[in-house]
């Protein structure tokens, strides 16, 4: 059940995003365009930091995941094979009175444009019957704009991974279990974009397709499939164990970049919510001010995706597993037959569900079983799929804080501060000369900025009182600020020469630190 909405908090967050340069409405000077957003200077850095952290942790720091960067426009048959052309739709209704358009399944959450205080279901206007609305944006490839040249802006990044699976598999020398990861733009022509950047028409995804052996292969190789358990991966893990591993890993990663564990929720999709090919799907949801909503879905998709592209393209997506072949050869005839029959039954279920006629499906399943006996199979997949823009919004909502503080004159004021984890903060360090009209302070501050900027993003500011400069950096989420004062340039003795005042954002505590120690002290905290 969704949490109570906090409209006031959301309004403050949207205002800060505009005021400090995190997010702007696209094409704002022309009245904007609904469902599209631009990231300003701070937002661009924040988004870049999040994507780089994900890529570093998922691809660069693991031996079992490879990277991919595929095109936005692919062959249109890709989307026919994946089902997007025929089934990627939302139910849409129109109001005959106010002429507004709504998603039929979300009308209770949608205000009527002509009566903002009322919900769409309370508008007196007669509604049309729901009709299917395909969410893919269409375009044309080539000089002639006709049906033969129709193409689509991809609605997800996953399909590119599936259609390039064999190429990555053969060039990377990986073998299941292994993954392919991608970060990229996707486009969905949402009927009702809403909740700031949460539901947009242009967005970015961070997706992993993690390819695993079918459970029959695990039983042949390891003797049995282990029950799901936490811990490091094991050779006897089947799909359920890998599914558990990935949703636990993803929750831990969100915590590592600053989301509070209490604000994250695991929701298992009900049987009637699941895609027909999915064995299980877990949604990681977050407590946004507008309610509990999905950040990431982790789906156990069986071998459906590769099988679909194999069926439609006519290109085999099976792989040879010598370990499986050898393991099967050591089993007795009854054990082999049991595993082959189980694999054939799973393949037959897929073929029938994908519209293949019974006789042909049985024949194909029989061939698949014979191939399995020789060590061949279509890999299964676990898919963790996250929205970058939703995550950025979740991080902004988590970071936003207001607290009462007393300034240097003893006056109480409200401090607005963005408590980003230093790892993803847009600016890591602010550098301030105490006075801008003292050349020696400015020169030293510039020297400190130059020292640090090769290692981390640094912001230099010499305008206004120090307290005001601190507040600006608090709203930017900068975890550390350095003030270069008269102690720094040795005017108050050699003991404090070449030291700076280091101010911590969250506690507002200050300490003296030697300039020579700054890189070694700060770098581990912001990486």
XYZ file of C-alpha atoms in Angstrom, residues 100-470:
371
model
C -7.869 15.189 -20.823
C -6.236 11.819 -21.377
C -5.527 9.336 -18.602
C -4.175 5.881 -17.957
C -7.211 3.852 -17.013
C -5.341 1.983 -14.282
C -4.128 5.208 -12.626
C -7.142 7.469 -12.835
C -7.565 7.598 -9.057
C -4.144 9.245 -8.750
C -4.594 11.721 -11.605
C -6.098 15.194 -11.046
C -8.617 16.429 -13.584
C -6.888 19.347 -15.405
C -9.996 21.549 -15.315
C -10.777 20.663 -11.686
C -7.398 20.280 -9.955
C -8.968 19.712 -6.559
C -10.803 16.664 -7.837
C -9.607 13.303 -9.059
C -10.275 12.166 -12.586
C -12.783 9.576 -11.419
C -14.794 12.370 -9.794
C -14.951 14.519 -12.914
C -18.545 14.667 -14.207
C -17.374 14.145 -17.782
C -18.143 10.900 -19.531
C -15.105 8.697 -20.155
C -14.345 6.729 -23.273
C -13.808 2.992 -23.073
C -10.183 2.021 -22.298
C -8.121 1.293 -25.380
C -4.603 -0.026 -25.824
C -1.918 2.589 -26.431
C 1.517 1.401 -27.542
C 4.249 3.164 -25.576
C 7.021 2.984 -28.173
C 8.116 6.095 -30.050
C 8.326 5.474 -33.782
C 10.710 6.999 -36.285
C 11.906 6.270 -39.816
C 15.310 5.157 -41.032
C 16.437 6.369 -44.443
C 15.250 9.088 -46.841
C 11.763 7.693 -47.462
C 9.130 7.990 -44.745
C 6.942 4.936 -45.265
C 5.891 1.780 -43.414
C 8.849 -0.172 -44.784
C 11.274 2.155 -42.993
C 9.586 2.331 -39.587
C 11.898 1.945 -36.611
C 11.524 2.461 -32.869
C 13.332 4.317 -30.129
C 14.126 1.530 -27.717
C 11.758 1.286 -24.725
C 14.392 -0.627 -22.736
C 18.085 -1.468 -22.988
C 17.689 -5.182 -22.261
C 16.931 -6.401 -25.782
C 20.252 -5.130 -27.118
C 21.987 -7.347 -24.573
C 20.015 -10.382 -25.708
C 20.651 -9.852 -29.411
C 24.381 -9.358 -28.761
C 24.616 -12.246 -26.291
C 26.418 -14.630 -28.630
C 28.954 -11.993 -29.719
C 29.812 -11.069 -26.137
C 29.903 -14.725 -25.083
C 32.291 -15.674 -27.867
C 34.623 -12.657 -27.587
C 34.817 -12.356 -23.798
C 35.585 -16.043 -23.151
C 33.037 -16.029 -20.355
C 30.729 -18.915 -19.534
C 27.576 -19.086 -17.411
C 27.136 -17.853 -14.791
C 28.118 -14.442 -16.189
C 26.416 -11.161 -16.935
C 26.266 -8.381 -19.489
C 25.579 -4.859 -18.211
C 24.531 -1.683 -19.958
C 23.633 1.898 -19.084
C 21.663 3.807 -21.670
C 18.740 5.920 -22.766
C 15.276 4.478 -23.240
C 12.022 6.089 -24.384
C 8.408 5.436 -23.501
C 5.508 7.552 -24.685
C 3.833 7.590 -21.279
C 0.166 8.548 -21.297
C 0.511 10.564 -18.083
C 4.098 11.450 -17.080
C 4.058 12.512 -13.433
C 5.803 12.932 -10.104
C 8.628 15.125 -11.360
C 11.356 12.940 -12.924
C 9.923 9.657 -11.625
C 7.826 8.830 -14.668
C 9.307 10.426 -17.789
C 9.194 9.825 -21.500
C 12.974 9.887 -21.893
C 15.029 8.231 -19.192
C 18.093 6.109 -18.529
C 18.364 2.533 -17.350
C 21.080 0.493 -15.667
C 20.419 -3.137 -16.560
C 22.156 -6.461 -16.044
C 21.281 -9.664 -17.825
C 22.925 -12.406 -15.781
C 23.051 -15.665 -17.712
C 22.948 -18.920 -15.745
C 22.803 -22.630 -16.433
C 19.344 -24.256 -16.373
C 18.648 -26.130 -13.153
C 18.853 -29.443 -15.013
C 22.493 -28.660 -15.841
C 23.221 -27.785 -12.186
C 21.708 -31.104 -11.066
C 23.829 -32.981 -13.575
C 27.060 -31.216 -12.570
C 26.573 -30.803 -8.793
C 24.166 -33.617 -7.991
C 21.501 -31.271 -6.663
C 20.377 -27.657 -6.711
C 20.979 -25.900 -3.395
C 18.265 -24.023 -1.567
C 18.546 -20.208 -1.753
C 20.915 -18.850 0.877
C 22.891 -15.702 1.495
C 26.623 -15.588 0.925
C 29.109 -15.951 -1.901
C 27.992 -17.690 -5.119
C 28.317 -21.465 -5.315
C 28.470 -23.894 -8.212
C 25.276 -25.652 -7.106
C 23.146 -22.504 -7.240
C 20.035 -22.692 -9.389
C 17.831 -19.848 -10.524
C 16.212 -19.286 -7.124
C 19.563 -18.856 -5.376
C 20.835 -16.482 -8.053
C 17.605 -14.505 -7.878
C 17.982 -14.107 -4.103
C 21.656 -13.194 -4.500
C 20.917 -10.398 -6.941
C 18.114 -8.696 -5.062
C 20.121 -8.831 -1.829
C 23.160 -7.433 -3.656
C 21.142 -4.621 -5.164
C 19.678 -3.566 -1.798
C 23.181 -3.563 -0.295
C 24.428 -1.403 -3.182
C 21.679 1.150 -2.669
C 22.685 1.400 0.975
C 26.323 1.877 -0.048
C 25.486 5.056 -1.978
C 23.343 6.620 0.707
C 19.778 5.294 0.622
C 18.405 4.417 4.046
C 17.577 0.729 4.489
C 14.337 1.671 6.259
C 13.158 3.508 3.136
C 13.676 0.455 0.892
C 11.092 -2.302 0.587
C 11.125 -5.715 -1.080
C 7.867 -6.560 -2.840
C 7.330 -9.911 -4.488
C 5.047 -9.621 -7.475
C 1.853 -11.644 -7.216
C 1.275 -14.485 -9.649
C -1.235 -12.471 -11.664
C 1.302 -9.593 -12.020
C 4.089 -11.720 -13.455
C 4.932 -11.775 -17.140
C 3.902 -15.158 -18.516
C 7.537 -16.237 -18.901
C 8.770 -15.006 -15.493
C 9.325 -17.453 -12.658
C 9.529 -14.700 -10.044
C 10.014 -10.938 -9.857
C 11.038 -8.845 -6.880
C 10.608 -5.082 -6.885
C 12.838 -2.873 -4.752
C 10.622 0.053 -3.778
C 11.463 3.368 -2.150
C 9.498 5.743 0.068
C 9.179 8.804 -2.151
C 7.253 11.825 -0.821
C 4.478 10.852 -3.265
C 4.342 7.250 -2.051
C 6.127 3.908 -2.157
C 7.252 3.279 -5.738
C 9.562 0.972 -7.671
C 13.273 1.696 -8.041
C 14.381 -1.592 -9.536
C 12.943 -4.915 -10.570
C 14.852 -8.203 -10.367
C 13.208 -10.811 -12.571
C 13.926 -14.494 -13.119
C 13.080 -14.613 -16.834
C 13.889 -18.287 -17.583
C 15.264 -18.786 -21.119
C 12.433 -16.852 -22.742
C 14.371 -13.902 -24.190
C 17.140 -15.790 -25.934
C 14.619 -18.394 -27.091
C 12.421 -15.711 -28.661
C 15.300 -14.193 -30.591
C 16.424 -17.666 -31.647
C 12.926 -18.456 -32.909
C 12.389 -15.183 -34.793
C 15.897 -14.665 -36.160
C 16.600 -18.306 -36.950
C 20.046 -17.898 -35.327
C 20.932 -20.384 -32.596
C 21.341 -18.938 -29.097
C 22.386 -22.240 -27.556
C 25.860 -22.627 -26.078
C 28.029 -25.689 -25.567
C 29.000 -26.543 -21.993
C 31.697 -29.223 -21.862
C 31.349 -29.496 -18.091
C 27.707 -30.482 -18.580
C 28.541 -32.982 -21.321
C 31.109 -34.712 -19.138
C 28.825 -34.712 -16.097
C 25.971 -36.296 -18.081
C 28.284 -38.988 -19.424
C 29.063 -40.126 -15.857
C 25.408 -40.547 -14.854
C 23.472 -43.763 -15.309
C 20.887 -43.995 -18.045
C 17.946 -43.368 -15.719
C 19.448 -40.195 -14.263
C 20.272 -38.863 -17.726
C 16.772 -39.610 -18.971
C 15.187 -37.817 -16.000
C 17.221 -34.647 -16.595
C 16.669 -34.700 -20.352
C 12.917 -35.201 -19.879
C 12.810 -32.271 -17.456
C 14.675 -30.051 -19.909
C 12.426 -31.136 -22.798
C 9.308 -30.390 -20.744
C 10.528 -26.862 -20.011
C 11.344 -26.260 -23.660
C 7.958 -27.617 -24.752
C 6.199 -25.272 -22.312
C 8.023 -22.297 -23.791
C 7.348 -23.316 -27.382
C 3.644 -23.824 -26.818
C 3.317 -20.526 -24.918
C 5.026 -18.710 -27.791
C 2.451 -19.934 -30.297
C 4.243 -22.924 -31.861
C 1.825 -25.674 -32.939
C 1.759 -28.805 -30.787
C 3.343 -31.194 -33.281
C 6.149 -28.832 -34.247
C 6.684 -27.851 -30.598
C 7.083 -31.493 -29.578
C 9.535 -32.096 -32.407
C 11.592 -29.031 -31.480
C 11.578 -29.956 -27.772
C 12.809 -33.431 -28.668
C 15.708 -31.882 -30.614
C 16.471 -29.592 -27.684
C 16.585 -32.595 -25.367
C 19.019 -34.377 -27.698
C 21.157 -31.242 -27.764
C 21.108 -31.005 -23.964
C 22.424 -34.573 -23.754
C 25.437 -33.392 -25.767
C 26.030 -30.391 -23.508
C 24.003 -27.712 -25.318
C 21.363 -25.425 -23.825
C 19.819 -21.962 -24.030
C 20.979 -20.015 -20.942
C 18.458 -18.742 -18.437
C 18.656 -15.182 -17.153
C 18.235 -13.124 -13.994
C 17.549 -9.471 -14.827
C 18.194 -6.634 -12.357
C 16.786 -3.539 -14.087
C 17.042 -0.086 -12.472
C 15.992 3.391 -13.516
C 18.782 5.962 -13.256
C 16.442 8.958 -13.052
C 14.290 7.340 -10.381
C 17.411 6.593 -8.381
C 18.643 10.177 -8.720
C 15.277 11.392 -7.423
C 15.426 8.913 -4.535
C 18.912 10.120 -3.614
C 17.784 13.757 -3.736
C 14.746 12.969 -1.567
C 16.932 11.075 0.926
C 19.567 13.798 1.020
C 17.172 16.714 1.539
C 17.128 17.930 5.124
C 16.228 21.037 7.078
C 17.516 21.837 10.543
C 17.524 24.829 12.869
C 20.964 26.271 13.572
C 22.351 29.393 15.222
C 24.567 31.598 13.065
C 27.723 33.432 14.148
C 25.597 36.376 15.319
C 23.445 34.181 17.560
C 20.437 34.304 15.262
C 18.429 31.117 14.699
C 17.896 30.107 11.083
C 16.845 27.093 9.053
C 19.706 25.344 7.278
C 18.789 23.431 4.139
C 21.350 20.731 3.474
C 21.673 17.927 0.934
C 23.287 15.041 2.801
C 24.588 13.095 -0.208
C 26.956 10.236 0.419
C 30.428 11.655 -0.395
C 30.830 8.985 -3.054
C 28.052 10.418 -5.205
C 28.021 14.082 -4.154
C 28.267 16.372 -7.230
C 31.010 18.489 -5.646
C 33.379 16.877 -3.179
C 35.154 19.944 -1.797
C 34.531 23.682 -1.681
C 37.622 25.905 -1.471
C 37.282 29.437 -0.064
C 39.779 32.215 0.545
C 38.682 34.030 3.699
C 38.805 37.383 1.893
C 38.787 37.943 -1.850
C 40.651 41.268 -1.602
C 43.772 39.667 -0.090
C 45.884 38.454 -3.047
C 47.989 36.140 -0.877
C 44.848 34.324 0.388
C 43.409 34.041 -3.106
C 46.696 32.735 -4.511
C 46.932 30.093 -1.786
C 43.296 29.077 -2.268
C 43.887 28.669 -6.008
C 46.924 26.543 -5.210
C 44.863 24.257 -2.956
C 42.142 23.978 -5.609
C 44.724 22.954 -8.192
C 46.159 20.372 -5.806
C 42.771 18.721 -5.291
C 41.069 19.048 -8.685
C 43.158 16.299 -10.273
C 41.624 13.882 -7.763
C 38.037 15.070 -7.260
C 35.494 17.746 -8.312
C 36.286 21.025 -6.517
C 34.292 24.265 -6.385
C 36.051 27.584 -5.791
C 34.049 30.443 -4.243
C 35.266 33.807 -3.002
C 31.994 35.787 -3.032
C 30.195 36.760 0.163
C 30.621 35.909 3.818
C 32.053 32.520 4.714
C 28.785 31.504 6.377
C 26.847 32.262 3.227
C 29.330 30.301 1.141
C 28.931 27.340 3.493
